[in-house]
Each structure stands twice: as structure tokens, then as C-alpha cells.
Amino acid sequence: MAVIAGNWKMHHGPRETEAYFERFRLTDAVRSHRLIVFPPAVSLTAAVACAGRDAAVRLGVQNVHWEDRGAFTGEISAPMARDAGAEYALVGHSERRHLFGETDDQVARKVEAVFRAGLTPLVCVGETLEERRAGRLEDVILRQLRAALYGAAGADAPLLVAYEPVWAIGTGETATPRDASHAHGLLRGALVEALGAERAAGTPILYGGSVKPENAAELLAAPDVDGVLVGGASLDPGSFLAIAEAAPLPR
Ligand code: PEP
């Protein structure tokens, strides 16, 4: 079973969300995978009303604050997201890190808050082009992952990880399946160290960065790639579902 996650970013308000799910037709092949959609928080209620009763589609939020409540204008908390029907939360997406200055420490606190609320975090890590060119891929992604796992310390619940090279997000550039497998192998090793072999083996590692129907099959067939996190191509239900159709069927 592959995990096919769609991050809508700042697209699709409640009415567009309804129109999206009217065009969302799930085949048996797609139903054999786990689909997770991350709409904007204001569209979560509409998404739950349209898709929430279908066990094949799970919903999440794109970001939460690390506190459960308080004077944090414009923020939402993990318990609120859960109350609104979310089961997952993205944490540490590169746009949060690079456009909004989110630090490793904040990522750790958010992971902790997500677990505390009973949600499942999808922790995103990835290097910039500059870091990659300087030979710092391993340093950067393992530092980001270990920091996030610090927030997972007391929790025994599942989590997901996404490797999303920053240079591949929204640029049309995609990592090769080999690049993805290499990075995923490094992340898997760090998960084994931190969580033990069994829990590490049960933690899906997704690839993200310009995944489209045309390149999904080869990425999803690559060793250690357990699924994909899709931005731009998830905005259209047809292309999102075509990506899910490209995933190898569970044996
Ligand atoms: C993302 O936002 O997580 C992402 C991978 O975006 P895109 O597919 O558009 O590169």
C-alpha cells in the first residue's frame, strides 16, 4: 500500500473544495492505497463533509501552532484541527521553514503538539540546492529529522516522513528515483536509530517535489519510496488520482 498525499497549499476555498470532491472518483486500485488530502484549514469542514465518510480518503491540516490555545492571532492548534475532522498534520514543510522562518526547534514543538492532540504528523525535510551542491544533503536532512523526532520522544503513535528537496518543490525539477532512494535510505537509518527497527520499518517515507502523473510510476517503484507528497498536481482531482493509479498495487 502506498501513501498518496496532496498538499493544496493556499488553493481551493470551501466552494472549490466541494467542486473538487464532486469530481473525485475512486477506483478499486486507488482504494488499495492511503490517500491523504491537506486542504487549507478554512476548507477542512467542507472536505470532511464531502470526503470524510469515505474510509479511503483521510484529511489533514498544513500547519498547526505548538500551543493548544492562546493569544496567537491567525494560528490554529492541533486540538482544533482534530475537532474539525483532521487526522494528520504536515509539520516543517519547506515553505513554512523558508518563507515563514520555522526553525527545527519549532518543528519539534509542533510534532509534540500534534501527537498530544492524537493526530499523525507528516514531517517534511529537505535540502536546498545550495546545501546539496555543498555536499550537505545528509547533514541537513538528518539534522531536520532528528530535531523533529525529539518532539516524538514520548509518543508511541505512528508518524510519516516526507523527503522534499527544496529545489524540486514547485519548480518542475524532480529528483531521480535514485536520488530519492538514496535520501530515503539515510532517513530510514536515522529512524532505526531513533525509534528501533520495527517502528522505523512501519514509518512510511514519501518523496515530494514536482511529482506528476508522468513521473509518479518510476518514483513510486523506487526502493524505499513508500509514497508521494504532491503539491501542484494534487490541485486537479484527475491528476491526483492518476498519480495514485500509478502506485504499485499491494502484494
Ligand atoms: C509540496 O508542496 O509538498 C510539493 C511537493 O509541491 P510540488 O508537487 O508542487 O512540487
XYZ file of N, CA and C and ligand atoms in Angstrom:
763
model
N 0.831 -1.194 0.000
C 0.000 0.000 0.000
C 0.874 1.256 0.000
N 0.598 2.145 -0.937
C 1.372 3.391 -0.975
C 0.564 4.495 -0.285
N 1.271 5.524 0.163
C 0.594 6.706 0.719
C 0.676 7.803 -0.345
N -0.479 8.302 -0.743
C -0.526 9.357 -1.768
C -1.143 10.577 -1.092
N -0.308 11.588 -0.838
C -0.770 12.758 -0.086
C -0.789 13.986 -0.993
N -1.805 14.802 -0.825
C -1.932 16.012 -1.644
C -1.936 17.248 -0.758
N -0.996 18.150 -1.002
C -0.909 19.406 -0.262
C -1.417 20.517 -1.169
N -2.598 21.026 -0.848
C -3.201 22.055 -1.712
C -2.577 23.430 -1.499
N -1.773 23.587 -0.482
C -1.195 24.901 -0.158
C -2.335 25.931 -0.037
N -2.140 27.166 -0.549
C -3.188 28.195 -0.389
C -4.079 28.212 -1.641
N -4.716 27.064 -1.898
C -5.625 26.926 -3.038
C -6.883 26.207 -2.567
N -7.991 26.492 -3.213
C -9.280 25.823 -3.022
C -9.955 26.211 -1.691
N -10.815 27.213 -1.781
C -11.680 27.567 -0.646
C -12.791 26.529 -0.516
N -13.723 26.738 0.431
C -14.759 25.727 0.671
C -15.578 25.354 -0.579
N -15.964 26.353 -1.391
C -16.790 26.003 -2.564
C -15.995 25.227 -3.608
N -14.735 25.638 -3.803
C -13.894 24.889 -4.754
C -13.619 23.483 -4.226
N -13.577 23.355 -2.903
C -13.360 22.035 -2.296
C -14.531 21.112 -2.622
N -15.748 21.656 -2.516
C -16.931 20.835 -2.869
C -16.861 20.423 -4.332
N -16.514 21.367 -5.204
C -16.444 21.051 -6.640
C -15.361 19.996 -6.893
N -14.266 20.088 -6.168
C -13.155 19.125 -6.306
C -13.658 17.713 -5.999
N -14.307 17.579 -4.852
C -14.704 16.221 -4.449
C -15.871 15.682 -5.277
N -16.622 16.584 -5.934
C -17.643 16.069 -6.870
C -16.976 15.343 -8.034
N -15.743 15.720 -8.345
C -15.034 15.088 -9.481
C -14.083 13.990 -9.022
N -14.170 13.595 -7.760
C -13.211 12.661 -7.170
C -13.782 11.248 -7.257
N -13.379 10.489 -8.261
C -13.940 9.142 -8.457
C -12.883 8.105 -8.138
N -13.130 7.327 -7.105
C -12.113 6.379 -6.650
C -12.293 5.000 -7.281
N -11.237 4.506 -7.903
C -11.270 3.145 -8.458
C -10.813 2.173 -7.365
N -10.973 0.864 -7.617
C -10.506 -0.129 -6.635
C -8.996 -0.012 -6.436
N -8.268 0.238 -7.531
C -6.801 0.337 -7.420
C -6.441 1.498 -6.480
N -7.101 2.625 -6.650
C -6.808 3.789 -5.807
C -7.185 3.494 -4.352
N -8.300 2.794 -4.185
C -8.750 2.469 -2.818
C -7.793 1.553 -2.071
N -6.884 0.889 -2.802
C -5.955 -0.004 -2.107
C -4.783 0.788 -1.496
N -4.751 2.107 -1.736
C -3.695 2.951 -1.153
C -4.309 3.870 -0.089
N -3.408 4.576 0.641
C -3.923 5.547 1.617
C -3.826 6.945 0.997
N -4.963 7.588 0.802
C -4.976 8.948 0.244
C -5.151 9.937 1.388
N -4.305 10.944 1.421
C -4.447 11.977 2.455
C -4.465 13.332 1.750
N -5.489 14.122 2.035
C -5.588 15.446 1.414
C -5.416 16.506 2.499
N -4.579 17.491 2.192
C -4.322 18.604 3.113
C -4.878 19.892 2.497
N -6.168 20.185 2.721
C -6.728 21.442 2.205
C -6.327 22.600 3.113
N -6.567 23.839 2.709
C -6.390 24.954 3.644
C -7.332 24.741 4.832
N -6.954 25.242 6.002
C -7.755 24.986 7.215
C -9.211 25.442 7.056
N -9.438 26.551 6.334
C -10.831 27.023 6.201
C -11.680 26.091 5.340
N -11.043 25.212 4.592
C -11.788 24.285 3.724
C -11.915 22.899 4.328
N -11.354 22.720 5.521
C -11.354 21.381 6.121
C -12.776 20.866 6.374
N -13.644 21.737 6.901
C -15.010 21.292 7.198
C -15.721 20.865 5.919
N -15.536 21.619 4.850
C -16.155 21.239 3.566
C -15.581 19.915 3.079
N -14.274 19.730 3.230
C -13.639 18.482 2.780
C -14.156 17.295 3.589
N -14.325 17.501 4.896
C -14.838 16.416 5.748
C -16.266 16.071 5.314
N -17.073 17.101 5.035
C -18.460 16.843 4.631
C -18.512 16.075 3.310
N -17.580 16.366 2.400
C -17.617 15.726 1.073
C -16.948 14.364 1.077
N -15.822 14.251 1.763
C -14.988 13.050 1.595
C -14.778 12.285 2.886
N -15.104 12.919 4.008
C -14.737 12.352 5.307
C -15.367 11.012 5.624
N -16.507 10.706 4.971
C -17.155 9.431 5.294
C -16.582 8.291 4.474
N -15.774 8.597 3.467
C -15.154 7.552 2.658
C -13.847 7.142 3.329
N -13.787 5.894 3.770
C -12.612 5.444 4.533
C -11.329 5.531 3.714
N -11.437 5.646 2.398
C -10.230 5.687 1.564
C -9.561 7.054 1.582
N -10.267 8.071 2.038
C -9.706 9.431 1.988
C -9.568 9.974 3.408
N -8.363 10.327 3.792
C -8.125 10.913 5.107
C -7.780 12.391 4.904
N -7.976 13.184 5.956
C -7.756 14.623 5.801
C -6.785 15.157 6.840
N -6.096 16.212 6.476
C -5.142 16.796 7.410
C -5.055 18.293 7.237
N -4.287 18.936 8.127
C -4.035 20.369 8.019
C -2.566 20.593 7.640
N -2.307 21.780 7.095
C -0.974 22.053 6.549
C 0.007 22.578 7.590
N -0.526 22.985 8.745
C 0.315 23.593 9.773
C -0.498 23.725 11.048
N 0.161 23.642 12.190
C -0.506 23.955 13.465
C 0.481 24.763 14.323
N -0.067 25.416 15.333
C 0.793 26.058 16.337
C 1.192 25.012 17.369
N 2.275 25.282 18.119
C 2.714 24.291 19.109
C 1.936 24.376 20.425
N 1.233 25.510 20.634
C 0.393 25.609 21.838
C -1.019 25.131 21.488
N -1.754 24.698 22.495
C -3.111 24.192 22.246
C -4.139 25.318 22.143
N -3.846 26.467 22.772
C -4.757 27.616 22.717
C -3.987 28.841 23.178
N -4.561 30.018 22.952
C -3.916 31.214 23.484
C -3.996 32.383 22.537
N -3.278 33.444 22.883
C -3.314 34.684 22.116
C -2.289 34.583 20.979
N -2.653 33.871 19.929
C -1.763 33.683 18.777
C -2.581 33.967 17.512
N -2.854 35.236 17.280
C -3.751 35.639 16.199
C -3.361 34.997 14.869
N -4.347 34.412 14.226
C -4.122 33.847 12.893
C -3.685 32.397 12.898
N -3.422 31.850 14.072
C -2.928 30.460 14.141
C -4.079 29.491 14.416
N -3.843 28.213 14.134
C -4.780 27.174 14.581
C -3.985 26.139 15.368
N -4.676 25.448 16.290
C -3.963 24.472 17.113
C -4.321 23.054 16.671
N -3.496 22.103 17.119
C -3.732 20.703 16.760
C -5.074 20.187 17.312
N -5.443 20.489 18.582
C -6.758 20.014 19.045
C -7.915 20.594 18.229
N -7.779 21.858 17.789
C -8.851 22.449 16.951
C -8.945 21.732 15.621
N -7.780 21.419 15.048
C -7.754 20.717 13.754
C -8.418 19.357 13.905
N -8.130 18.702 15.014
C -8.739 17.380 15.242
C -10.258 17.512 15.397
N -10.665 18.529 16.144
C -12.097 18.753 16.351
C -12.811 18.995 15.016
N -12.093 19.608 14.062
C -12.695 19.912 12.760
C -12.617 18.728 11.801
N -12.017 17.616 12.240
C -12.035 16.411 11.395
C -10.692 16.008 10.807
N -9.620 16.735 11.170
C -8.301 16.343 10.647
C -7.793 15.107 11.389
N -7.047 14.275 10.677
C -6.360 13.145 11.319
C -4.845 13.299 11.209
N -4.413 14.147 10.281
C -2.983 14.326 10.012
C -2.625 15.801 10.076
N -1.332 16.084 10.277
C -0.854 17.469 10.165
C 0.523 17.451 9.507
N 0.684 18.285 8.482
C 2.025 18.493 7.925
C 2.816 19.291 8.949
N 4.075 18.930 9.125
C 4.929 19.719 10.026
C 6.270 19.930 9.321
N 6.727 21.188 9.336
C 8.046 21.500 8.783
C 8.100 21.508 7.267
N 6.971 21.792 6.610
C 7.029 21.908 5.137
C 8.053 22.983 4.780
N 8.740 22.804 3.662
C 9.832 23.746 3.332
C 9.322 25.174 3.160
N 8.055 25.338 2.741
C 7.545 26.708 2.623
C 7.377 27.343 4.001
N 7.038 26.542 4.997
C 6.979 27.061 6.369
C 8.398 27.411 6.844
N 9.341 26.524 6.545
C 10.710 26.757 7.031
C 11.334 27.969 6.329
N 11.186 28.017 4.984
C 11.948 29.025 4.238
C 11.211 30.339 4.037
N 9.884 30.304 3.956
C 9.153 31.564 3.755
C 8.717 32.175 5.085
N 8.524 31.327 6.099
C 7.996 31.840 7.369
C 8.966 31.629 8.531
N 10.194 31.217 8.212
C 11.252 31.170 9.217
C 11.075 30.111 10.294
N 10.366 29.021 9.981
C 10.155 27.982 11.003
C 11.485 27.275 11.306
N 11.776 27.124 12.585
C 13.062 26.539 12.986
C 12.884 25.062 13.363
N 14.019 24.351 13.477
C 13.973 22.944 13.911
C 13.302 22.822 15.278
N 13.587 23.794 16.152
C 13.013 23.745 17.497
C 11.484 23.875 17.431
N 11.008 24.774 16.585
C 9.552 24.933 16.441
C 8.930 23.675 15.839
N 9.647 23.075 14.887
C 9.145 21.830 14.278
C 8.984 20.764 15.367
N 9.981 20.646 16.242
C 9.913 19.644 17.320
C 8.714 19.912 18.224
N 8.492 21.185 18.546
C 7.372 21.517 19.435
C 6.031 21.248 18.749
N 5.994 21.465 17.440
C 4.750 21.189 16.700
C 4.494 19.685 16.626
N 5.548 18.898 16.413
C 5.374 17.441 16.367
C 4.801 16.967 17.704
N 5.354 17.507 18.785
C 4.870 17.136 20.122
C 3.377 17.498 20.272
N 3.018 18.697 19.806
C 1.617 19.151 19.917
C 0.692 18.269 19.078
N 1.168 17.862 17.921
C 0.356 17.025 17.023
C 0.090 15.669 17.677
N 1.116 15.072 18.261
C 0.926 13.794 18.967
C -0.002 13.969 20.170
N 0.210 15.053 20.898
C -0.601 15.303 22.100
C -2.092 15.355 21.751
N -2.385 15.873 20.548
C -3.788 16.006 20.133
C -4.326 14.716 19.517
N -3.464 13.720 19.367
C -3.930 12.457 18.780
C -3.964 12.475 17.262
N -3.246 13.429 16.658
C -3.132 13.464 15.199
C -1.834 12.776 14.791
N -1.707 12.476 13.507
C -0.479 11.862 12.992
C 0.325 12.914 12.222
N 1.596 13.139 12.621
C 2.383 14.135 11.886
C 2.978 13.561 10.597
N 3.030 14.392 9.587
C 3.787 14.078 8.360
C 4.911 15.105 8.341
N 6.076 14.665 8.771
C 7.217 15.562 8.971
C 7.981 15.712 7.657
N 8.160 16.960 7.205
C 8.842 17.199 5.935
C 10.278 17.657 6.186
N 11.200 17.088 5.432
C 12.601 17.504 5.498
C 13.121 17.645 4.070
N 14.178 18.433 3.894
C 14.740 18.553 2.544
C 15.793 19.629 2.486
N 16.758 19.431 1.598
C 17.878 20.359 1.466
C 17.646 21.357 0.334
N 18.262 22.531 0.441
C 18.218 23.499 -0.659
C 19.259 23.093 -1.701
N 19.185 23.745 -2.858
C 20.153 23.434 -3.922
C 21.572 23.777 -3.457
N 21.687 24.904 -2.765
C 22.986 25.337 -2.252
C 23.578 24.287 -1.298
N 22.730 23.795 -0.408
C 23.187 22.782 0.563
C 23.570 21.496 -0.154
N 22.790 21.133 -1.159
C 23.099 19.904 -1.911
C 24.447 20.046 -2.619
N 24.618 21.218 -3.279
C 25.872 21.446 -4.026
C 27.071 21.472 -3.102
N 26.844 21.887 -1.852
C 27.958 21.945 -0.893
C 28.179 20.583 -0.219
N 27.484 19.549 -0.684
C 27.674 18.197 -0.138
C 27.050 18.032 1.239
N 26.032 18.856 1.549
C 25.466 18.838 2.908
C 24.111 18.143 3.006
N 23.738 17.408 1.942
C 22.431 16.733 1.932
C 22.199 15.932 3.216
N 23.147 15.051 3.521
C 22.967 14.143 4.662
C 22.850 14.916 5.981
N 23.811 15.844 6.164
C 23.792 16.706 7.372
C 22.440 17.350 7.603
N 21.954 17.978 6.516
C 20.747 18.808 6.650
C 19.523 17.950 6.916
N 19.329 16.901 6.113
C 18.057 16.170 6.281
C 18.062 15.363 7.580
N 19.256 14.877 7.993
C 19.275 14.128 9.253
C 19.124 15.068 10.449
N 19.703 16.275 10.335
C 19.514 17.252 11.433
C 18.024 17.585 11.575
N 17.370 17.839 10.434
C 15.936 18.192 10.478
C 15.109 17.035 11.035
N 15.424 15.817 10.591
C 14.633 14.669 11.064
C 14.847 14.433 12.554
N 16.120 14.462 12.984
C 16.392 14.186 14.411
C 15.721 15.234 15.295
N 15.744 16.493 14.838
C 15.090 17.544 15.627
C 13.595 17.261 15.737
N 12.981 16.856 14.626
C 11.539 16.580 14.649
C 11.249 15.387 15.552
N 12.133 14.388 15.531
C 11.902 13.184 16.341
C 12.059 13.479 17.832
N 12.775 14.539 18.129
C 12.896 14.963 19.518
C 11.486 15.235 20.065
N 10.654 15.820 19.204
C 9.266 16.107 19.595
C 8.415 14.850 19.674
N 8.951 13.742 19.113
C 8.190 12.481 19.105
C 8.612 11.594 20.252
N 9.562 12.090 21.072
C 10.214 11.251 22.077
C 9.249 10.400 22.900
N 8.276 11.009 23.573
C 7.420 10.208 24.461
C 6.301 9.479 23.735
N 6.132 9.705 22.435
C 4.940 9.187 21.753
C 5.220 7.838 21.105
N 4.225 6.982 21.186
C 4.403 5.667 20.603
C 3.491 5.497 19.378
N 2.957 6.605 18.906
C 1.974 6.562 17.817
C 2.686 6.668 16.466
N 1.993 6.330 15.389
C 2.628 6.378 14.065
C 2.968 7.797 13.616
N 3.962 7.886 12.742
C 4.249 9.147 12.066
C 4.655 8.840 10.640
N 4.655 9.868 9.805
C 5.118 9.724 8.428
C 6.184 10.783 8.199
N 7.074 10.475 7.245
C 8.145 11.414 6.913
C 8.076 11.676 5.410
N 8.356 12.917 4.998
C 8.455 13.195 3.562
C 9.808 13.813 3.280
N 10.504 13.245 2.289
C 11.741 13.856 1.789
C 11.350 14.754 0.622
N 11.540 16.061 0.811
C 11.159 17.016 -0.223
C 12.321 17.971 -0.486
N 13.183 17.630 -1.458
C 14.279 18.552 -1.762
C 13.706 19.915 -2.178
N 14.186 20.973 -1.540
C 13.579 22.295 -1.751
C 13.672 22.709 -3.223
N 14.765 22.319 -3.885
C 14.973 22.701 -5.290
C 13.984 22.000 -6.226
N 13.262 21.018 -5.727
C 12.324 20.282 -6.582
C 10.876 20.677 -6.324
N 10.643 21.561 -5.335
C 9.258 21.884 -4.981
C 8.735 23.031 -5.823
N 7.722 22.730 -6.610
C 7.063 23.751 -7.430
C 7.930 24.262 -8.568
N 9.027 23.558 -8.874
C 9.954 24.055 -9.888
C 9.874 23.261 -11.181
N 9.204 22.106 -11.151
C 9.203 21.239 -12.324
C 10.424 20.327 -12.350
N 11.420 20.604 -11.494
C 12.608 19.729 -11.374
C 12.247 18.594 -10.431
N 12.577 17.360 -10.805
C 12.277 16.248 -9.893
C 13.567 15.529 -9.572
N 13.688 15.041 -8.346
C 14.834 14.182 -8.024
C 14.688 12.905 -8.856
N 15.796 12.272 -9.203
C 15.684 10.983 -9.898
C 15.232 9.949 -8.864
N 14.666 8.838 -9.329
C 14.303 7.782 -8.374
C 15.509 7.367 -7.538
N 16.694 7.390 -8.157
C 17.905 7.019 -7.431
C 18.245 8.018 -6.318
N 18.120 9.309 -6.639
C 18.344 10.358 -5.618
C 17.363 10.167 -4.457
N 16.095 9.891 -4.807
C 15.077 9.743 -3.768
C 15.417 8.537 -2.894
N 15.750 7.404 -3.516
C 16.059 6.194 -2.731
C 17.257 6.427 -1.821
N 18.256 7.153 -2.340
C 19.450 7.412 -1.536
C 19.070 8.196 -0.268
N 18.328 9.291 -0.470
C 17.941 10.117 0.687
C 17.035 9.328 1.626
N 16.121 8.547 1.067
C 15.209 7.776 1.919
C 15.983 6.745 2.743
N 17.028 6.169 2.157
C 17.856 5.201 2.893
C 18.517 5.875 4.099
N 19.000 7.105 3.892
C 19.620 7.841 5.012
C 18.587 8.099 6.111
N 17.400 8.518 5.684
C 16.343 8.816 6.666
C 15.918 7.553 7.394
N 15.824 6.446 6.649
C 15.428 5.174 7.281
C 16.444 4.796 8.363
N 17.742 4.986 8.062
C 18.785 4.659 9.044
C 18.598 5.480 10.318
N 18.296 6.767 10.156
C 18.108 7.633 11.336
C 16.851 7.239 12.097
N 15.825 6.780 11.376
C 14.602 6.330 12.059
C 14.890 5.075 12.880
N 15.706 4.165 12.314
C 16.049 2.935 13.050
C 16.771 3.301 14.341
N 17.749 4.217 14.214
C 18.499 4.655 15.413
C 17.573 5.239 16.479
N 16.637 6.065 16.028
C 15.807 6.805 16.995
C 14.623 5.996 17.507
N 14.050 5.160 16.648
C 12.769 4.532 17.014
C 12.846 3.019 17.115
N 13.972 2.452 16.693
C 14.083 0.988 16.670
C 13.643 0.465 15.309
N 14.108 -0.759 14.990
C 13.918 -1.301 13.642
C 12.445 -1.482 13.283
N 11.660 -1.961 14.251
C 10.272 -2.293 13.909
C 9.457 -1.028 13.590
N 9.595 -0.035 14.467
C 8.815 1.192 14.253
C 9.324 1.936 13.007
N 10.647 1.878 12.794
C 11.210 2.536 11.606
C 10.668 1.883 10.341
N 10.585 0.557 10.348
C 10.104 -0.146 9.150
C 8.636 0.188 8.882
N 7.898 0.523 9.928
C 6.471 0.847 9.755
C 6.226 2.329 9.528
N 7.290 3.109 9.358
C 7.124 4.553 9.139
C 7.273 4.859 7.646
N 6.183 5.216 6.973
C 6.288 5.486 5.538
C 7.153 6.727 5.280
N 8.033 6.626 4.281
C 8.810 7.794 3.843
C 8.350 8.140 2.420
N 7.794 9.344 2.279
C 7.251 9.782 0.998
C 8.260 10.673 0.283
N 8.205 10.674 -1.031
C 9.005 11.629 -1.803
C 8.084 12.769 -2.242
N 8.578 13.999 -2.190
C 7.813 15.135 -2.694
C 8.694 16.085 -3.469
N 8.167 16.630 -4.534
C 8.907 17.605 -5.350
C 8.557 17.394 -6.809
N 7.566 18.183 -7.314
C 7.154 18.115 -8.719
C 6.759 16.717 -9.178
N 6.066 15.987 -8.308
C 5.525 14.685 -8.734
C 4.300 14.955 -9.611
N 4.244 14.239 -10.740
C 3.135 14.404 -11.692
C 2.726 13.020 -12.189
N 1.594 12.928 -12.892
C 1.213 11.605 -13.404
C 2.322 10.989 -14.259
N 3.080 11.831 -14.980
C 4.107 11.294 -15.900
C 5.326 10.709 -15.182
N 5.653 11.193 -14.000
C 6.869 10.651 -13.352
C 6.548 9.832 -12.095
N 5.269 9.710 -11.761
C 4.911 9.069 -10.484
C 5.286 7.582 -10.449
N 5.052 6.870 -11.559
C 5.253 5.412 -11.526
C 6.693 5.077 -11.183
N 7.644 5.774 -11.829
C 9.049 5.397 -11.568
C 9.486 5.817 -10.161
N 8.959 6.921 -9.667
C 9.317 7.322 -8.296
C 8.706 6.354 -7.282
N 7.462 5.968 -7.526
C 6.773 5.081 -6.573
C 7.315 3.654 -6.607
N 8.037 3.330 -7.694
C 8.606 1.974 -7.781
C 10.018 1.942 -7.194
N 10.567 3.107 -6.841
C 11.960 3.155 -6.368
C 12.084 2.545 -4.974
N 13.217 1.866 -4.694
C 13.398 1.270 -3.377
C 13.269 2.312 -2.259
N 12.594 1.935 -1.193
C 12.433 2.761 -0.007
C 11.517 3.977 -0.200
N 10.850 4.079 -1.352
C 9.871 5.165 -1.542
C 8.486 4.561 -1.271
N 7.875 4.993 -0.160
C 6.613 4.379 0.267
C 5.394 5.179 -0.174
N 5.634 6.275 -0.849
C 4.508 7.091 -1.289
C 5.023 8.428 -1.765
N 4.080 9.329 -2.078
C 4.474 10.648 -2.572
C 3.646 11.736 -1.901
N 4.252 12.905 -1.756
C 3.548 14.106 -1.294
C 3.517 15.049 -2.495
N 2.309 15.374 -2.920
C 2.118 16.071 -4.196
C 1.541 17.459 -3.935
N 2.172 18.484 -4.501
C 1.642 19.837 -4.362
C 0.794 20.185 -5.573
N 1.403 20.867 -6.540
C 0.692 21.387 -7.714
C -0.225 20.368 -8.389
N 0.271 19.168 -8.589
C -0.518 18.176 -9.340
C -1.658 17.589 -8.517
N -1.748 17.955 -7.223
C -2.887 17.454 -6.442
C -4.084 18.403 -6.547
N -3.878 19.568 -7.174
C -4.960 20.565 -7.226
C -6.074 20.157 -8.173
N -5.752 19.273 -9.094
C -6.759 18.751 -10.004
C -7.039 17.298 -9.617
N -8.313 16.953 -9.339
C -8.578 15.575 -8.884
C -8.135 14.536 -9.896
N -8.244 14.860 -11.189
C -7.846 13.896 -12.223
C -6.367 13.575 -12.138
N -5.526 14.593 -11.998
C -4.084 14.289 -11.982
C -3.676 13.680 -10.640
N -4.338 14.086 -9.549
C -4.007 13.473 -8.253
C -4.337 11.975 -8.281
N -5.521 11.657 -8.795
C -5.918 10.240 -8.825
C -5.081 9.463 -9.837
N -4.631 10.114 -10.918
C -3.754 9.421 -11.877
C -2.428 9.052 -11.205
N -1.967 9.901 -10.305
C -0.730 9.588 -9.555
C -0.983 8.372 -8.660
N -2.136 8.351 -7.993
C -2.453 7.193 -7.138
C -2.571 5.920 -7.979
N -3.109 6.047 -9.184
C -3.235 4.871 -10.076
C -1.870 4.333 -10.468
N -0.859 5.209 -10.438
C 0.489 4.797 -10.874
C 1.241 4.026 -9.787
N 0.704 3.998 -8.583
C 1.403 3.318 -7.473
C 1.287 1.801 -7.629
N 2.374 1.075 -7.307
C 2.291 -0.377 -7.409
C 1.211 -0.920 -6.463
N 0.473 -1.911 -6.919
C -0.590 -2.482 -6.077
C 0.042 -3.265 -4.926
N -0.604 -3.258 -3.757
C -0.061 -4.025 -2.630
C -0.019 -5.503 -2.987
N 1.052 -6.178 -2.512
C 1.155 -7.630 -2.830
C 0.347 -8.450 -1.868
C 4.719 20.218 -1.810
O 4.134 21.277 -1.676
O 4.873 19.488 -0.811
C 5.188 19.823 -3.143
C 5.880 18.725 -3.251
O 4.852 20.657 -4.206
P 5.013 20.345 -5.783
O 4.480 18.944 -6.017
O 4.190 21.382 -6.446
O 6.471 20.422 -6.113
